[in-house]
Each structure stands twice: as structure tokens, then as C-alpha cells.
Amino acid sequence: MDKYRLIFNEEVNKYIQLYAHIKHLIEINQIEDEEKLPSIRELADFLHLNKVTVINAYKKLQMEGYANQKIGSGTYAKKKDAIRGFKKSYSATFKRLNSGKLNDMIDFTGETTSADFFPVADLKAVLNDVLDRDGAEALIYQDALGYERLRERINEKFWGNSLDYDDILIVSGAQQGIDIVSKALINVNDNIIVEKPTYSGALSVFKSRKANIFEVPIENDGVDLDALKAILKKNKIKCFYFMSYFQNPSTVSYSDYKKQELLKLAEEHDFFIIEDDYLSELIYDSDIKYSSMKSFDRYDRVVYIKSFSKIFLPGIRIGYLICPKEYKDSVQNSKVNTDISTSSLMQRALEMYMERDYWIEHIKLLNIKYKERYEFMKKEIEVKLSGKIDFSPPGGGLHFYLRLSEKISLTTIELFYKLRERGVLITPGVMFYKHSNQGERYFKVGFSQTDCDKIEKGIDIIADILIEAER
């Protein structure tokens, strides 16, 4: 009963305080799933409360999905909904962070490059030159497929003019690209496969399409092919979604062997592959060589999605996709139905930015700066979290994916709340799985928004909490 002890603030309704306290205990696993809560009389006596106060607190817990009343038995905690409640809490924290209200926090959740490295001078010069060259035309709606010269420039700079530029579709970032492709390819009850774990934004899109989602575990060079083949043997699959480099969150990069095997399976079993080319510009380990799955795609099975927002110009929502000719029209129609056009001015600016090769120098700078942070954080983790976590250094990207050792009594949801109280934000693994009860031993720490001083301080705080949990 001692965990229910609570010091009340006389200025706040007591049933609200009791509700919030029990909710927090459920979220941090101090109250387990299906654990019976104290009876109304018992809790009222323990806290010296009116029974109506406890009744109202229990009713609110039930309304919010944190408890379930069983007639004649009592009230029981609902842990599954507690994880859903955590996700709402995480989302609210993230929104406050993005609005600038948590600037004093050490942010290990960031997924885009830091504004500190934003090429303001180059972009300002390009924008001025675009407006001088094109005038008001730069501000009008563009072709729904995207600014023609930008599509030509992408074909030239990234694909060696090996494509028909009409096969390139400009989109407002990778997330919109996934959404557009899903609307074009996936219908209700279609079967799709994702990595386990996988990017939460993609999971949300596939769930919104009411698809049947199969998960395949990731090995150190890509998905488990045997597990994938077992699913393909029993089910008709529409598509497979994956990240080819520094996968979010696992940090795994695919071997060329597995890329080629996946393409063979796609042709053999008649499904399509959605390749989310995530952070492949940031390679720090010389043993890792870049080759997209799309570059091996002799069967025309790959939908390739690339965002410029993550790397070149954070905050400017521009990306592109290339899709198989079979779905070209439906994907383009899906884009038109989603929005009229991606920003004309920004497309023209990006085209000039590429034409002048500013992007090459910018990527070189990012690789230098982020390799420094990567090596520093890697060493901090290896030294200060040794024996408390397990991880595999990814050799690139912007984050590490850590697993708590078995001797640590916390879940990463509990760790999240404890760290937040001390000014540090992480991303627990539950955000990356189809089922909410998975991933509680994993968490992601990124270094895109933190310099080395903040990395050192943040890892020190994590180490303090894990040492206490180990005791």
C-alpha cells in the first residue's frame, strides 16, 4: 500500500491528484498490468479521504483507459492502455520541445540535422538569385509532379541520368512519400511486411490504411530472410517496407547480398519493396559502401523514397520518390489528391543549390561534425554504460539503439520518466513496434541536437539512474 501514499495539494481537487498518481504508477510499472487496485474503502482509509474521492478517481482511470472494473471483484489496472498513455505523454513532450518550450533539455530524440549547421548564407544567396531570375513565377503553383528542372537535376546528380525524369515525383518529405505510396498501393486488408522494429511514422500510415501488418526481425545485415520466407510461403504479400541504411531505430544497414535476395523474393512472390533511403549520406565507417536497393532493381519492384529535409535543408519539406511503372499513374494521382503542389520557391532554390554543388560541401561538413559527435557518444556509452546496456555501433547515421541489460530493473518507459525529471529526453523502444508490449528493454539516443558537452552530461545522468536501478 505504501506506493499509494500521496501528499495532497489543497489547491487542486484531490480526486484529480489521486487519479494522476495512480496513472503514473501504472505508466512506470509500479502497478502491473491486471494488478488489482485497493478497494475503495481500503484506499480511502489509508489516505484519509472521503470514499467519493476514490470513486471519482477510479472512474476517471476507467474513462482514460487505465483501469477496468470487474463486477463483484474490484478495479484492475490496464497496462496495455498505460503504454498508449505513455505514447500520448511522449508526443506531448515532443510537441513542447518543438515549440521551443523545453530548450533547456538535453535532447537525445532528434532525428534531423542541427540548425547549427544550416547553410543559411548559401540558401539566402540562392533564394535571392531565384527570385531575381524567375520573379513572381517562383511563387506560383508548380506542376503537381514537381519543378521540371529539379527533377532533371536529381536525375543528373544522384542517378547519372539513368532515369526518365518523369519517373521522379517531388513530395513534401519522406513521410508524405510513404503516405502517397500507401494510398496508391495498399488497400484494406492487404498484407504488408515491415522490419521489427521499424519507423513509427510508417507504422501509423500502414495502420491507417487498415492493412494486415507482419513483422520480420532484423539481423545485423538486414531482415531475417528465413523468417521472411516463412511469411511469404503462407501469405500473399503486397509490399515490404524497409530502411536501407542506419535503420530507424535499430541502426542496421543492409548488405548488398540481402538487397539482392529481397529483390529475387519480390519477383518470385510478386510483391513490391518500399525503400526509405534514410541518412545514407552520413557514413563514418569506411567499410560501409553505399548502394541503394533501387540501383539493383532489374525487376522494377522498388519504390524509392528520399527526403532532403533530414540532411540538406532541415525544416524545408522536400523529398522525392521513384516508383515502378506499373504504379506510376496511381502514385502520381495519389500525390495530386494529397496536395496540389510542393513549394515552388523551395523547389527552385533546391535545384539551384544542387546545380551549384553547394550540397556536396554541406554533406562534407555534416560528415565531419557528426562523426566527431558519433565517436564521442560511442566512447561515452562504452565507458560509462558498460555492463548496463548492449549495443552495436552503426558506423553512421545520427543515433544509437541501446538495450538494457537484464540486471537493470527498469523498463525504458520508467527510464524515460526518470530522465525527463532530470532534463534528458530519450525515445523508448515501444514507439517502434506494432504491439505496444514490445520494445520495453530498448531505447534510442541521438546526437543530432546535442554537442559533446551535452552528450557527456546526458550520458552521465543516464549512468547515474542505471547504477541506482542496478543496486
Coordinates of C-alpha atoms in Angstrom, one line a residue, residues 204-415:
S204 CA 1.0 4.8 -38.4
V205 CA 0.5 5.1 -42.1
F206 CA 0.0 1.4 -42.7
K207 CA -2.4 1.1 -39.7
S208 CA -4.4 4.0 -41.2
R209 CA -4.8 2.0 -44.4
K210 CA -6.1 -0.9 -42.3
A211 CA -3.5 -3.2 -43.7
N212 CA -2.5 -6.5 -42.1
I213 CA 1.0 -5.9 -40.8
F214 CA 3.6 -8.7 -40.5
E215 CA 6.8 -8.0 -38.6
V216 CA 10.2 -9.6 -39.5
P217 CA 13.1 -9.4 -37.1
I218 CA 16.3 -7.6 -38.1
E219 CA 19.7 -9.2 -38.1
N220 CA 23.0 -7.3 -38.2
D221 CA 22.8 -7.0 -42.0
G222 CA 19.1 -6.7 -42.7
V223 CA 15.9 -8.7 -42.1
D224 CA 15.9 -12.4 -41.2
L225 CA 15.4 -14.0 -44.7
D226 CA 14.2 -17.3 -43.2
A227 CA 11.5 -15.6 -41.2
L228 CA 10.5 -13.5 -44.2
K229 CA 10.3 -16.6 -46.4
A230 CA 8.1 -18.3 -43.9
I231 CA 5.6 -15.4 -44.1
L232 CA 5.7 -15.4 -47.9
K233 CA 5.0 -19.1 -48.0
K234 CA 1.7 -18.7 -46.2
N235 CA 0.5 -15.2 -47.2
K236 CA 0.0 -13.1 -50.3
I237 CA 2.1 -10.0 -49.6
K238 CA 1.5 -6.6 -51.3
C239 CA 4.7 -4.8 -50.2
F240 CA 7.7 -4.8 -47.9
Y241 CA 8.8 -1.5 -46.2
F242 CA 12.4 -1.1 -45.1
M243 CA 15.2 1.4 -44.4
S244 CA 18.4 0.5 -46.3
Y245 CA 20.9 2.4 -44.2
F246 CA 21.1 3.1 -40.4
Q247 CA 17.6 1.9 -40.0
N248 CA 15.4 3.8 -37.5
P249 CA 15.6 2.7 -34.8
S250 CA 17.9 -0.4 -35.0
T251 CA 20.7 1.4 -36.8
V252 CA 21.2 -1.7 -39.1
S253 CA 22.4 -1.2 -42.7
Y254 CA 21.6 -3.8 -45.3
S255 CA 24.3 -5.9 -47.1
D256 CA 24.2 -6.0 -50.9
Y257 CA 23.6 -9.7 -50.6
K258 CA 20.3 -9.2 -48.7
K259 CA 19.2 -6.4 -51.0
Q260 CA 19.6 -8.7 -54.0
E261 CA 18.0 -11.7 -52.2
L262 CA 15.0 -9.4 -51.3
L263 CA 14.6 -8.4 -54.9
K264 CA 14.6 -12.1 -56.0
L265 CA 11.9 -12.8 -53.5
A266 CA 9.9 -9.8 -54.6
E267 CA 9.9 -11.1 -58.2
E268 CA 9.2 -14.7 -57.2
H269 CA 6.3 -13.8 -54.8
D270 CA 5.0 -10.8 -56.8
F271 CA 5.3 -8.1 -54.1
F272 CA 6.8 -4.6 -54.2
I273 CA 9.5 -3.0 -52.0
I274 CA 9.3 0.4 -50.4
E275 CA 12.9 1.6 -49.9
D276 CA 13.2 4.5 -47.4
D277 CA 16.8 5.8 -48.1
Y278 CA 17.4 7.2 -44.6
L279 CA 20.6 9.1 -43.7
S280 CA 22.8 7.2 -46.1
E281 CA 24.8 10.4 -46.6
L282 CA 26.2 10.1 -43.1
I283 CA 28.7 7.2 -43.4
Y284 CA 31.6 7.3 -40.9
D285 CA 32.9 3.7 -41.2
S286 CA 34.9 3.3 -44.4
D287 CA 33.9 -0.4 -44.5
I288 CA 30.3 0.7 -45.3
K289 CA 29.7 1.3 -49.0
Y290 CA 26.6 3.0 -50.4
S291 CA 24.4 1.2 -52.9
S292 CA 20.6 1.7 -52.9
M293 CA 18.4 -1.3 -53.5
K294 CA 16.9 0.7 -56.4
S295 CA 20.2 0.6 -58.1
F296 CA 20.0 -3.3 -58.2
D297 CA 16.3 -3.2 -59.3
R298 CA 16.3 -5.0 -62.6
Y299 CA 12.7 -6.3 -61.9
D300 CA 11.2 -2.8 -61.4
R301 CA 10.0 -3.8 -58.0
V302 CA 11.3 -0.9 -55.8
V303 CA 9.6 2.3 -54.7
Y304 CA 12.5 4.5 -53.8
I305 CA 11.8 7.4 -51.3
K306 CA 14.4 10.1 -50.4
S307 CA 14.0 13.1 -48.1
F308 CA 16.1 16.2 -48.4
S309 CA 14.7 17.5 -45.1
K310 CA 16.7 15.2 -42.9
I311 CA 20.1 16.2 -44.3
F312 CA 20.4 19.1 -46.7
L313 CA 17.8 21.6 -45.5
P314 CA 16.1 20.7 -42.2
G315 CA 12.6 22.2 -41.9
I316 CA 12.2 22.5 -45.7
R317 CA 9.8 19.7 -46.5
I318 CA 11.1 18.4 -49.8
G319 CA 11.9 14.9 -51.0
Y320 CA 11.3 12.7 -54.0
L321 CA 10.2 9.2 -54.9
I322 CA 10.7 6.9 -57.9
C323 CA 8.1 4.1 -58.4
P324 CA 7.7 1.1 -60.6
K325 CA 6.0 1.9 -63.9
E326 CA 3.1 -0.3 -63.0
Y327 CA 2.1 2.1 -60.3
K328 CA 3.3 5.3 -61.8
D329 CA -0.1 6.8 -62.7
S330 CA -1.8 5.8 -59.4
V331 CA 1.1 7.2 -57.3
Q332 CA 1.0 10.4 -59.2
N333 CA -2.8 10.7 -58.9
S334 CA -2.4 10.0 -55.1
K335 CA 0.1 12.9 -54.9
V336 CA -2.4 15.2 -56.7
N337 CA -5.2 14.2 -54.4
T338 CA -3.0 14.7 -51.4
D339 CA -1.9 18.3 -52.2
I340 CA -1.7 20.5 -55.3
S341 CA 2.0 21.2 -55.2
T342 CA 5.1 21.2 -53.1
S343 CA 6.5 24.7 -52.5
S344 CA 7.6 26.1 -55.9
L345 CA 10.1 28.6 -54.4
M346 CA 11.8 25.9 -52.3
Q347 CA 11.9 23.5 -55.2
R348 CA 13.6 26.1 -57.4
A349 CA 16.0 27.0 -54.6
L350 CA 16.9 23.4 -54.1
E351 CA 17.6 22.9 -57.8
M352 CA 20.0 25.9 -57.9
Y353 CA 21.6 24.7 -54.6
M354 CA 22.3 21.4 -56.3
E355 CA 23.3 22.9 -59.6
R356 CA 26.0 25.0 -57.9
D357 CA 27.1 21.9 -55.9
Y358 CA 26.6 23.6 -52.6
W359 CA 25.1 20.3 -51.3
I360 CA 28.4 18.5 -51.8
E361 CA 30.3 20.9 -49.4
H362 CA 27.4 20.8 -47.0
I363 CA 27.4 17.0 -46.8
K364 CA 31.2 17.0 -46.3
L365 CA 30.7 19.4 -43.3
L366 CA 28.0 17.3 -41.8
N367 CA 30.1 14.2 -42.0
I368 CA 33.0 15.9 -40.2
K369 CA 30.8 17.4 -37.5
Y370 CA 28.6 14.4 -36.9
K371 CA 31.5 11.9 -37.0
E372 CA 33.0 13.8 -34.1
R373 CA 29.8 13.6 -32.1
Y374 CA 29.3 9.9 -33.1
E375 CA 32.8 8.9 -31.9
F376 CA 32.4 10.9 -28.7
M377 CA 29.0 9.4 -27.8
K378 CA 30.1 5.9 -28.7
K379 CA 33.1 6.2 -26.3
E380 CA 30.9 7.7 -23.6
I381 CA 28.4 4.8 -23.9
E382 CA 31.2 2.2 -24.0
V383 CA 32.9 3.6 -20.9
K384 CA 30.1 4.9 -18.7
L385 CA 27.3 2.4 -19.6
S386 CA 29.4 -0.7 -19.8
G387 CA 27.6 -3.7 -18.3
K388 CA 24.4 -1.8 -18.1
I389 CA 23.4 -1.8 -21.8
D390 CA 24.2 -3.7 -25.0
F391 CA 24.5 -2.1 -28.5
S392 CA 26.2 -2.4 -31.9
P393 CA 27.9 0.7 -33.2
P394 CA 26.2 1.5 -36.5
G395 CA 29.1 3.2 -38.3
G396 CA 26.9 6.1 -39.5
G397 CA 23.6 8.0 -39.1
L398 CA 22.5 10.1 -36.2
H399 CA 21.7 7.7 -33.3
F400 CA 22.4 4.6 -31.3
Y401 CA 19.9 1.9 -30.2
L402 CA 20.6 0.6 -26.8
R403 CA 19.3 -2.5 -24.9
L404 CA 19.1 -2.6 -21.1
S405 CA 21.0 -5.5 -19.6
E406 CA 18.9 -8.0 -17.6
K407 CA 20.3 -6.8 -14.3
I408 CA 18.7 -3.4 -14.8
S409 CA 15.3 -3.4 -13.1
L410 CA 13.8 -0.5 -15.0
T411 CA 11.9 -0.6 -18.3
T412 CA 12.8 2.2 -20.7
I413 CA 9.4 3.8 -20.1
E414 CA 10.4 4.2 -16.5
L415 CA 13.8 5.4 -17.6

